[in-house]
XYZ file of C-alpha atoms in Angstrom:
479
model
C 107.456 157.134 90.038
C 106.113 153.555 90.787
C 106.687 152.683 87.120
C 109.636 153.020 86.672
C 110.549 150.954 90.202
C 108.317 147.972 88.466
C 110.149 147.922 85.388
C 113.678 147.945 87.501
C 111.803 145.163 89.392
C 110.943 143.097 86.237
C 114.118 143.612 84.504
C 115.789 141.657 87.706
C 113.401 139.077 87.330
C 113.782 138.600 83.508
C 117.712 138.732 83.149
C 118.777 135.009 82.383
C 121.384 134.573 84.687
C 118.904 134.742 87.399
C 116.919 131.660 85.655
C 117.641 128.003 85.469
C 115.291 125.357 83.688
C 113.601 124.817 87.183
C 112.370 127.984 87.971
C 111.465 128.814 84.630
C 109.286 125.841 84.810
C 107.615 126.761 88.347
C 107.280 129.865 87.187
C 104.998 129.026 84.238
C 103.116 126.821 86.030
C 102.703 129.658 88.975
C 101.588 132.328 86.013
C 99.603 129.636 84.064
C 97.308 128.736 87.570
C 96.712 132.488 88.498
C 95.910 133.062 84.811
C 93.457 130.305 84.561
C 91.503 131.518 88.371
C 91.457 135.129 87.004
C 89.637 134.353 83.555
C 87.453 132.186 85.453
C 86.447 134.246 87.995
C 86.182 137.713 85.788
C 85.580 136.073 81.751
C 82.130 134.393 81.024
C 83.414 132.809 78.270
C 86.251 131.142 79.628
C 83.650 130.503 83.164
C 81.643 128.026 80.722
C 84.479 126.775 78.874
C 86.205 125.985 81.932
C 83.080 124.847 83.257
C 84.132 121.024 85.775
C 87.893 121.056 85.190
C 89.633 121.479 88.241
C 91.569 124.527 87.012
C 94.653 124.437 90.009
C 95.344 120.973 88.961
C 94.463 120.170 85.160
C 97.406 119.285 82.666
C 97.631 121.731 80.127
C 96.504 118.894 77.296
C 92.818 119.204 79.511
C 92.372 122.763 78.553
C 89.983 123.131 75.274
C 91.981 125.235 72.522
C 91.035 128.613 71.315
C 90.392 129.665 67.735
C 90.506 133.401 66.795
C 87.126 133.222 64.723
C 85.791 131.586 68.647
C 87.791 134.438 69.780
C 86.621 137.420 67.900
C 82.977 135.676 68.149
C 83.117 135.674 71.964
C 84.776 138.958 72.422
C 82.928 141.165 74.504
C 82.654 137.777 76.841
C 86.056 136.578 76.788
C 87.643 139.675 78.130
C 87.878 140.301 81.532
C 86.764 144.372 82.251
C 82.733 144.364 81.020
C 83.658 148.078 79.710
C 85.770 146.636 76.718
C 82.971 145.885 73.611
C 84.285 144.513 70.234
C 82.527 147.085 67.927
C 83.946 150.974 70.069
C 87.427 149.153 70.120
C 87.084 148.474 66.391
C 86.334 152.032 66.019
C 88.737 153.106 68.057
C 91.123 151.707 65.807
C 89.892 153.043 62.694
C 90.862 156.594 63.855
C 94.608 156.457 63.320
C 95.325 159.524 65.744
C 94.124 157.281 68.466
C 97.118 155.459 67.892
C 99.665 155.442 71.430
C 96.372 157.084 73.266
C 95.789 155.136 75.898
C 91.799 153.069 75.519
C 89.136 153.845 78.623
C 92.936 155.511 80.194
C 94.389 152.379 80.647
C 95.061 149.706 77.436
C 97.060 149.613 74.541
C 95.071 148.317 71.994
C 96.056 146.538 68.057
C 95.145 144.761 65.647
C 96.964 141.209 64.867
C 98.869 140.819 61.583
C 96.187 139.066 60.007
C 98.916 136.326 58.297
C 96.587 133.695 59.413
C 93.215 135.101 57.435
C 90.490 136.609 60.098
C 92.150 140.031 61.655
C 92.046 140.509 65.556
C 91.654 143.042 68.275
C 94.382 142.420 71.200
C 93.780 144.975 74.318
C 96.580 145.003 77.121
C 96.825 147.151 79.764
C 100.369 149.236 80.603
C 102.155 146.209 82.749
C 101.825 144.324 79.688
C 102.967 146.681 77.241
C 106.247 147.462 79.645
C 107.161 143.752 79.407
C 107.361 143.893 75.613
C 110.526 145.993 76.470
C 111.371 144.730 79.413
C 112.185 141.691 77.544
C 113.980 143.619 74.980
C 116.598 144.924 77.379
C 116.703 141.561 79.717
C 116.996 138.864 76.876
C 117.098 140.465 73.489
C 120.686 141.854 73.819
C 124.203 141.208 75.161
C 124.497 142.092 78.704
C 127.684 143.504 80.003
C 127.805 143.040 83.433
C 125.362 141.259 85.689
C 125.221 144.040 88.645
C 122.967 146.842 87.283
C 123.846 145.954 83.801
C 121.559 148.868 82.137
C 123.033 151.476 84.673
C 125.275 153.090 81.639
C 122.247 153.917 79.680
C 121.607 156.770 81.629
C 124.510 158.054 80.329
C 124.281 156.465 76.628
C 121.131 155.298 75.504
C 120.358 152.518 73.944
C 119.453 153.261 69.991
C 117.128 151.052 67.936
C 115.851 151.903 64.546
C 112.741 150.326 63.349
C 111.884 149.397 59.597
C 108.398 148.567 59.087
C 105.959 150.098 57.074
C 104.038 153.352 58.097
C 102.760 153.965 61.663
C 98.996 152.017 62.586
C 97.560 149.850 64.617
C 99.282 146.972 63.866
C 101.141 144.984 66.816
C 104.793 146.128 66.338
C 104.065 149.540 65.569
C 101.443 150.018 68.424
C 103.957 148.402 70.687
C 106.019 151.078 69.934
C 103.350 153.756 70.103
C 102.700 153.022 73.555
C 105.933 152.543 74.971
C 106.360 153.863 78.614
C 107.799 157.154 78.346
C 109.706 156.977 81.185
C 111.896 154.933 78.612
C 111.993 157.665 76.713
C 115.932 158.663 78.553
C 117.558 155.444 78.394
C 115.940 153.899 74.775
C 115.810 155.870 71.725
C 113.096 154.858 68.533
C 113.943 155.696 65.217
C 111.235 154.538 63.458
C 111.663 154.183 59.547
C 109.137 153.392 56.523
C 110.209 150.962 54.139
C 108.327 152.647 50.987
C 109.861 156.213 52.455
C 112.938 156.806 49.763
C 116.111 154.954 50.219
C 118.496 157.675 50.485
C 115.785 159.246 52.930
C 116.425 156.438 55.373
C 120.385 155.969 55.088
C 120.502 159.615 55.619
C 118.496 158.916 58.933
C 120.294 155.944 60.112
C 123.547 157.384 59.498
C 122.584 159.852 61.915
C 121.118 158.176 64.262
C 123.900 155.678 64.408
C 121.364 152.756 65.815
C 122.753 149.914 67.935
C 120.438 147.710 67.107
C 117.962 147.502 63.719
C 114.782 145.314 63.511
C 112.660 145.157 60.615
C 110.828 142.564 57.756
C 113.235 140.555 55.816
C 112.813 142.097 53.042
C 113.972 145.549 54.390
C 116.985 144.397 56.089
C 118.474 142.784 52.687
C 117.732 145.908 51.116
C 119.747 147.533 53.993
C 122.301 145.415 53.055
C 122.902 145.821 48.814
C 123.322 149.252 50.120
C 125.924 149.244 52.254
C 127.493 146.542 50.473
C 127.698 149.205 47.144
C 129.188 151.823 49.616
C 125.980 154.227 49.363
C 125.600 153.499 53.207
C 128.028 153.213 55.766
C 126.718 152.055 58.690
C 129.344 149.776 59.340
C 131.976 152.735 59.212
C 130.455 154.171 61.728
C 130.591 151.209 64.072
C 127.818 151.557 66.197
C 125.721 148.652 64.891
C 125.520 145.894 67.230
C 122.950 143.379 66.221
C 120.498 143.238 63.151
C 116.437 141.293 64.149
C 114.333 140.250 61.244
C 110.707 140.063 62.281
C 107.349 138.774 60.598
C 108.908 137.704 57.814
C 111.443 134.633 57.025
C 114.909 135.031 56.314
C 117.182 132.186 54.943
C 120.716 131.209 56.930
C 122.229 132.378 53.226
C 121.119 136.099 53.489
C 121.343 136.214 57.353
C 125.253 135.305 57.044
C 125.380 137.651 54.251
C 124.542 140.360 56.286
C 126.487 139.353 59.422
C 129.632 139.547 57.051
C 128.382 143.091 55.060
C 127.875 144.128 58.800
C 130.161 142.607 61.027
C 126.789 142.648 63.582
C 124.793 139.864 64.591
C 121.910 138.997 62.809
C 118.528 136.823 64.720
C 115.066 136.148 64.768
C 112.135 136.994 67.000
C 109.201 134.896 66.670
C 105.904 136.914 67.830
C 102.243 137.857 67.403
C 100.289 140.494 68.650
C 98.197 137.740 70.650
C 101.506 137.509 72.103
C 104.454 139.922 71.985
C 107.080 138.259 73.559
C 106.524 134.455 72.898
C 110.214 134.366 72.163
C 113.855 136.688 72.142
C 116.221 136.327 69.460
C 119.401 134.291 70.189
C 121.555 136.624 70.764
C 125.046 134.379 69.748
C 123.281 132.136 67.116
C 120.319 131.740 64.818
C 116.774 130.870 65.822
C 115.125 132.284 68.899
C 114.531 131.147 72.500
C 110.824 130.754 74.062
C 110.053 133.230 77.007
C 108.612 129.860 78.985
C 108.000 131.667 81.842
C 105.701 134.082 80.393
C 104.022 132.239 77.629
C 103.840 128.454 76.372
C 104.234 127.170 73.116
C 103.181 123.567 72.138
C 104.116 122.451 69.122
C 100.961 119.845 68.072
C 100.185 117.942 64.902
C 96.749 118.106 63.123
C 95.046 116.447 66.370
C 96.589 118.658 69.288
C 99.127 116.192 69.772
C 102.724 117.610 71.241
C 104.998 116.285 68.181
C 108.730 115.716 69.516
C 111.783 118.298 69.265
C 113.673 118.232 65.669
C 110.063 116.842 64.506
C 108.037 119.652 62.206
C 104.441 120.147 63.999
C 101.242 120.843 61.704
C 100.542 123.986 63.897
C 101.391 125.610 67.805
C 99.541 126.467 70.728
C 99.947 129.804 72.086
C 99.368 130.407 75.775
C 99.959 133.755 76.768
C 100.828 134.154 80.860
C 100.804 137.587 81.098
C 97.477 139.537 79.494
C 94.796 138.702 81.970
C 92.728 141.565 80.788
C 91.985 139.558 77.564
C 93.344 135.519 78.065
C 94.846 133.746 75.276
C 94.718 130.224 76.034
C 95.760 127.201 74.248
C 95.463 129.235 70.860
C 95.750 128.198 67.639
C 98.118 129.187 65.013
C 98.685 127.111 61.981
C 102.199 127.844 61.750
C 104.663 124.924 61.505
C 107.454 125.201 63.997
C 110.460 122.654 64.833
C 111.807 123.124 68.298
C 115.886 122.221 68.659
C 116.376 118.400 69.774
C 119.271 119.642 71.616
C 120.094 122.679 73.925
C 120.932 125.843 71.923
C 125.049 125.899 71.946
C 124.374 129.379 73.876
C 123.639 127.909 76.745
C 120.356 129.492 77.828
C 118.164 127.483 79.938
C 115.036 128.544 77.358
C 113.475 126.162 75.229
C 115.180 127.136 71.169
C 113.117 127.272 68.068
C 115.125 125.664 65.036
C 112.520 126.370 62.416
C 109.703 128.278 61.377
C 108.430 127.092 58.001
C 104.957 127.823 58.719
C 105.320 131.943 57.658
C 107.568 131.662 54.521
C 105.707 133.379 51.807
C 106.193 134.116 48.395
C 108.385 137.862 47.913
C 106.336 140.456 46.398
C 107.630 143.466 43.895
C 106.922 145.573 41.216
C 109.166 146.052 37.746
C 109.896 149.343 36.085
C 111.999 149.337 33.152
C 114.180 145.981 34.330
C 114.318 147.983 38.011
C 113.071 145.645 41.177
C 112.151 146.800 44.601
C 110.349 144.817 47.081
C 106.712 145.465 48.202
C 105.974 144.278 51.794
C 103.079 142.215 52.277
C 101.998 144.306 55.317
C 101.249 146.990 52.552
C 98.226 145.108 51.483
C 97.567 143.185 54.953
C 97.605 146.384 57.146
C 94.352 147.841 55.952
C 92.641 144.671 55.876
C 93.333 144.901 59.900
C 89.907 147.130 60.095
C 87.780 144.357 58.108
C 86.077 142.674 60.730
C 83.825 140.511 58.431
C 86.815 138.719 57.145
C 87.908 135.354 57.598
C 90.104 134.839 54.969
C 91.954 137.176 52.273
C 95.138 135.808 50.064
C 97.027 138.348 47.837
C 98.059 137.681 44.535
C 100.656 138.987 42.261
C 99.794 138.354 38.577
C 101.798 141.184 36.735
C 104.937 143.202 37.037
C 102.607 146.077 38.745
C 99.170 144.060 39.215
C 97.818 142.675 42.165
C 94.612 140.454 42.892
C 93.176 141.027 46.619
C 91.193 138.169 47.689
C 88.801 137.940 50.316
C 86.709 135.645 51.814
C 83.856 136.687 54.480
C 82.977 135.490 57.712
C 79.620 133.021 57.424
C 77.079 135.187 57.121
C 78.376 138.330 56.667
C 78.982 140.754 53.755
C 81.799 142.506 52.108
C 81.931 145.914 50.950
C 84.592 145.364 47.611
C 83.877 149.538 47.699
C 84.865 150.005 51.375
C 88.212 147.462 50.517
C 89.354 148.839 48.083
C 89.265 152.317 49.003
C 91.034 150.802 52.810
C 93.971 149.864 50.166
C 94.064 152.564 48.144
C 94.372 154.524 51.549
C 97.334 152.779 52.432
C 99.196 152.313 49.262
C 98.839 155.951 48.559
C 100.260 156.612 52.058
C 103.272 154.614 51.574
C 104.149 156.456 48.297
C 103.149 153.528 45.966
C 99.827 154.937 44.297
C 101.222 155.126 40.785
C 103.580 151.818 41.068
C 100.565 149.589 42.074
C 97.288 148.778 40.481
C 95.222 146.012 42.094
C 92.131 144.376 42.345
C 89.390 143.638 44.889
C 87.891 139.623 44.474
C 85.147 138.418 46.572
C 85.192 134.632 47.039
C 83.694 131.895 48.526
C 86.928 130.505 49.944
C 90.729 130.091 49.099
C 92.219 126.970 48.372
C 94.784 124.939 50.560
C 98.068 125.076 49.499
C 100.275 121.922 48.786
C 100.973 122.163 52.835
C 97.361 121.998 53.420
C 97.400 125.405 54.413
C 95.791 128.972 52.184
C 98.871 130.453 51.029
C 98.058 134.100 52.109
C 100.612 135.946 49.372
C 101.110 134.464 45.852
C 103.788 135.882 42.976
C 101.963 134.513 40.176
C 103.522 136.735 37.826
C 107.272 135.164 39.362
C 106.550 132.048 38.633
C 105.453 132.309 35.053
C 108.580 134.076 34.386
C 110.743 131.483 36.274
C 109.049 128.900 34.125
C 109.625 131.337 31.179
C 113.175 131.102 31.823
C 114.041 128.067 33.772
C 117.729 128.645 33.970
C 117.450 132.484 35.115
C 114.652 132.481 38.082
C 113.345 135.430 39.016
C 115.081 136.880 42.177
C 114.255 139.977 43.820
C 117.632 140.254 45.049
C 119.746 140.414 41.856
């Protein structure tokens, strides 16, 4: 019963007309100095690291930043309850009907996207895991009224329909496998596969009738040639309110496009497991809006440096204020975000992400007789999620069904190319794709930087050579 009368509790505290700049401010400086005493006084890692700075008075710039190689290297030191040890979480994870079980009774546990080479283990405990959709309700949609605004769910739940790819222990989906069930009357999950048949999921989303959808870019304008040819008809049914595209980028071009196929609002969330809800979607314009008060996001150049709003920065700093059971400080992710130079035209007080260039990557697919359909990355990346040796992997698309997975290992440790490859073959069979794909399994010494100066973790080889084929046709996945 207490549950439930927290989440009530931290909805109030979360809905934006509650919050001006000034409390969102003293509020991430309260969360930030609590944060920093607690991994001090319960992390040994972060007791050394922390080791002469006066922690209830530092700047933020004083801090030392946080790798996730330092991370994952440190682990069973850098979290907070001595129980939690790297190597039974790891297998833990490998066991997918642990997945939405609870670890030691109390933490959700996942493993990060990967997108940035070495996978992760996050573990946060059930307060934690409620925020994710606490947030969700307080800034991720409209809000009627501001006196009990959620009261008519009771009544009519809310309905969101999920497009990913199959259930593991990847953030979003494990977010979703642990959700509070005392959700479970007011918040409805229809979770989707985006290699389960097409007509398979309009059939389910027609009768589900979502209010909102969320999935990968690629999924959602796949969604949309549908209805657009009239073999869905979501927008008939006029329950759809608003459309999120996650983990991958989608241009203004295709997000107006589907606005107008539609007629629902289309945004962006900006997450990672290490933190869930760095940011809400706008929820009248494009872009999305930091949660300031319950994480921090600089925005540095190659030397740590804060770069100014409307400039590009080389990578962020993620500070999450709310996971004190394993603290995320000051960590690195080379992503290259542009925060707005001037207050989003929605008028909420929290800081507004213009750009994300930092996670475009190249579209994968595979060809059939002149037929195209879109392969997520995540097929390929999810599995990698249980390689702990890795640092680094890149996949590579060199044929209309061929695919090159490359991987690099942590310093002194060894790959198992067997192990890898049968991880892969694992997933791609599960997602239906066994006899579309054929791929390989490279062990290197490292991947190149990119023209950005970053390792371009998915590569359509095979796209370019055919756009350079036929320079005045490119290759498009969506024609």
């Amino acid at each position: 019963m207490l549950a439930p009368i927290r989440f009530a509790l931290t909805l109030q505290g979360l809905y934006p007309f509650w919050l001006d700049a000034d409390k969102i401010k003293a509020k991430q400086e309260q969360r930030l100095r609590a944060l920093l005493a607690h991994a001090v006084a319960k992390s040994p890692y972060y007791r050394r690291r922390l080791a002469g700075l006066d922690i209830a008075r530092c700047s933020l710039a004083d801090l030392p930043t946080l790798t996730k190689a330092e991370m994952m290297e440190h682990y069973d030191e850098l979290v907070t309850d001595p129980r939690l040890k790297k190597a039974e979480i790891a297998a833990f994870t490998d066991d997918l009907s642990n997945l939405g079980r609870l670890y030691l009774g109390k933490y959700g546990v996942s493993h990060t996207s990967g997108s940035q080479g070495q996978p992760a283990l996050i573990v946060q405990d059930e307060q934690a895991l409620s925020l994710i959709f606490a947030v969700q309700f307080a800034r991720a949609t409209k809000l009627k009224r501001r006196f009990l605004p959620h009261l008519g769910r009771l009544l009519n739940p809310a309905r969101m329909a999920v497009l990913t790819v199959k259930p593991g222990f990847y953030p979003s989906a494990a977010a979703f496998a642990y959700r509070p069930k005392y959700l479970a009357p007011i918040f409805k999950v229809l979770r989707l596969s985006h290699s389960d048949p097409m007509e398979t999921n309009i059939r389910r989303l027609e009768e589900f009738r979502p209010e909102y959808i969320t999935g990968y870019a690629s999924a959602l304008e796949a969604l949309g040639r549908e209805e657009a040819e009239r073999r869905m008809n979501l927008r008939r049914l006029g329950s759809l309110k608003q459309i999120t595209n996650v983990a991958e980028p989608l241009s203004d071009a295709a997000g107006d496009k589907l606005e107008r196929i539609f007629d629902a609002h289309v945004t962006d969330e900006y997450a990672m497991g290490e933190c869930m809800v760095l940011t809400s979607g706008c929820i009248t314009g494009r872009g999305s809006h930091v949660n300031a008060d319950l994480a921090i996001l600089e925005v540095v150049d190659g030397n740590n440096r804060p770069v100014p709003p409307g400039t590009e920065g080389s990578k962020v700093l993620v500070t999450n204020l709310y996971n004190y059971v394993q603290p995320i400080i000051r960590y690195e992710v080379d992503d290259r975000v542009t925060m707005s130079a001037a207050p989003c035209n929605c008028g909420s007080p929290l800081p507004h992400i213009a750009k994300i260039a930092g996670r475009t990557k190249d579209l994968l697919w595979i060809e059939d007789g002149g037929t195209r359909r879109e392969v997520p990355y995540y097929v390929f990346l999810a599995p990698l999620h249980h390689v702990l040796e890795l640092a680094e992997h890149q996949i590579v698309q060199t044929g209309p069904k061929h695919f090159v997975v490359r991987v690099v290992p942590l310093r002194g440790k060894t790959l198992s190319v067997d192990r890898i490859r049968q991880l892969v073959l694992e997933n791609v069979r599960e997602e239906g794709l066994e006899s579309e794909i054929v791929f390989d399994i490279e062990v290197v010494p490292e991947i190149p930087l990119g023209p950005s100066g970053k390792v371009s973790r998915v590569k359509n080889e095979y796209a370019q050579t055919r756009t350079a084929a036929s320079p005045t046709r490119p290759v498009r996945a969506d024609t």
